[in-house]
Amino acid sequence: MTRRRLCLGCLFTTLACLRSKALSFNPFDKALTSVVKRPQFESLVSERFGKQTRVEFVPDDTSPAATQAEIWRWAASIGGGQGSMALGLGPATTERDGARLAEMLNDALFPHASEAISVVKGPVIGLAAPAGLALEPAFSSSPESIDPMATRARMKNWVLRTLVGLKMCPFTGSAEISGVRLEDLGVTPAPILYQETPADSLADLMSGFWDTADRMLAAGPEGCSSIILSAPSYDARWLPWYREVFPALEASVLCSGLGRTLGIVCFHPDYHTPEAEWLRRHRFGHMYSAAKLRAWAQSTVEDGGGGGLLSELAALDDEEFGWFGGYMRRSPHAMVNVLWSAQLEAAELRRDSENLYVRNLKRLVSRGRRALQIDLLAEIKGISADDLEVKFPEVVLEIEASEKQRAMIDTPEAPEKGEEVSSSNGPETFTVGEKVLLVEEDEDVTSGALGVVLGYTDEGLVEVDFPEIVLEVEATLIKLAAPSPLPTAAKQEEPTAEKDAMVEPFEVGETVSLTDEDEDVALGTMGTVLGYTDEGFIEVDFPEAILEVEAGDIKKVPWEEKLAAQAQAAAKAEEESIDKELVLLEQKVKALREARELAANAAAATGEPAETTENPLTAKRQGRRQGQAFDVGGSEPSCRKRPLAQKWEKGTSKAPQGP
């Protein structure tokens, strides 16, 4: 009788809570949605759009990114003679969320349609598409343009050439790892996630984007630093890429609630910075305008950084500012770059965007428009720049003819990399793009620092791009870092680690490993490059000693090996710490045993029983096992055992369980 009353009371309480919506979430809310709310939603859809309406549901407990992927997949199936369709969203979706999603899909897919996707307001919020709604036919691309392996190879070569080689992104360490040089700000270098999509329609592209973003979010910042998502079907479609794809990405990211988690950047083979009017409404993912870049360059000149190439940069017209700025966003394929917003904020603490973009522009101007166009076309065709000039001379001639028509009056062209430039006041002659070492220490740059020659100033000083700052120095204060030139592609020699080490200079702060055993340092030990000596040796700081070695005695350490070594060192340090703690514990136990033995021996000599210290907690437990009342602090019992039947009679809220 009593148990029946209890069960009925629980049932009425639960029903009352459900009726008053006091339980916003409870263990059987998911079951309630499946058993009650979804059939009600299907019935509501049938009444409004007909019994033939196909109804689907987003699975429960779906992540925000996966939910967006499901929504875009549903949108991709609209039309095609399937009649009206409906999609039930998750239980957490509000009416306002549904309205924003419907607006997003209508603006992106049906901007001029007489009918549109609408919100279904019921026990479950959903979306519905009428039977007359249909998507535009997808753009058909050639099979050759969507070869996944070739696409990924092109994108990795582009990362090496631009982000790493031209230092467009100082936080990309290689074609595989990004997020470097930010460890002290809490950023862990992690792999770059490369993904290719054959999507030739906006809805398919968006669902593929969110599938990839969901993988990145699941891996976390320590498992994935960024995404490079290539869409070759859009390579020849720049207009829809920036007028349709990126506005849809912006709306979708905001609807997902991940606007403060993910950062999106736009790249394309034909990227041109959109007009100022468009950027005022759609800044998302795009390069800064030519006017903004010009203002930054002019500000740098006014702050005392003028002269030489920087003065020439500030003198460029808007067309050239737009071209070089747009080139920062040109890639072999249409590409969406996804980054962590928190890491972008950390990078902003390390870099100054204004100075970074000005330095990037200077590097591009020093490389020259002709060379930059040839480099990109060679990547698109999957060959070297030298082979492009041999196999496709008509393409090179077309580029040269275009540059001649564009030649500016009274403005000298920037020297190409490899073109010799001389100074009227300096005894040395250096080449643009040549790597040099600083001989005398500067207040901002240490002696032996590695830099790249950008050109000469009007006063005859050599302009050198060092990692810390761009300096204008006299020719006598720098020297060539590597006297032997890099091997050309014509030799077609198999690259080896030894050859690379001999011809490529090492940067200050770079991690290297010893390839030739020394009496003080073991083979394979990692160290940090400190600089170069006057004799051309490389000074490396190893844990055991600082050595001056030849370039052939060390090799560069990939970030994967460096991270593994750091993890191994941390594990070893932790193991040593545990070993020390164990030794201390053993010493304490030994001392305690010796003290007890001395006490026992003393008691035996006097004939008195040895005193033993009893653990009060142990004694208390023993007393309970014997069914006794026990008080550690006094003789009076602190508790007494009462029979279970008596306890129930006193009106406790819980029925007795068992005898």
XYZ file of C-alpha atoms in Angstrom, residues 579-589:
11
model
C 61.687 8.368 -9.116
C 62.911 11.087 -6.745
C 59.629 11.017 -4.848
C 59.841 7.234 -4.530
C 63.386 7.474 -3.144
C 62.224 10.010 -0.536
C 59.313 7.786 0.455
C 61.600 4.773 0.802
C 63.933 6.790 3.017
C 61.011 7.864 5.225
C 59.737 4.277 5.543
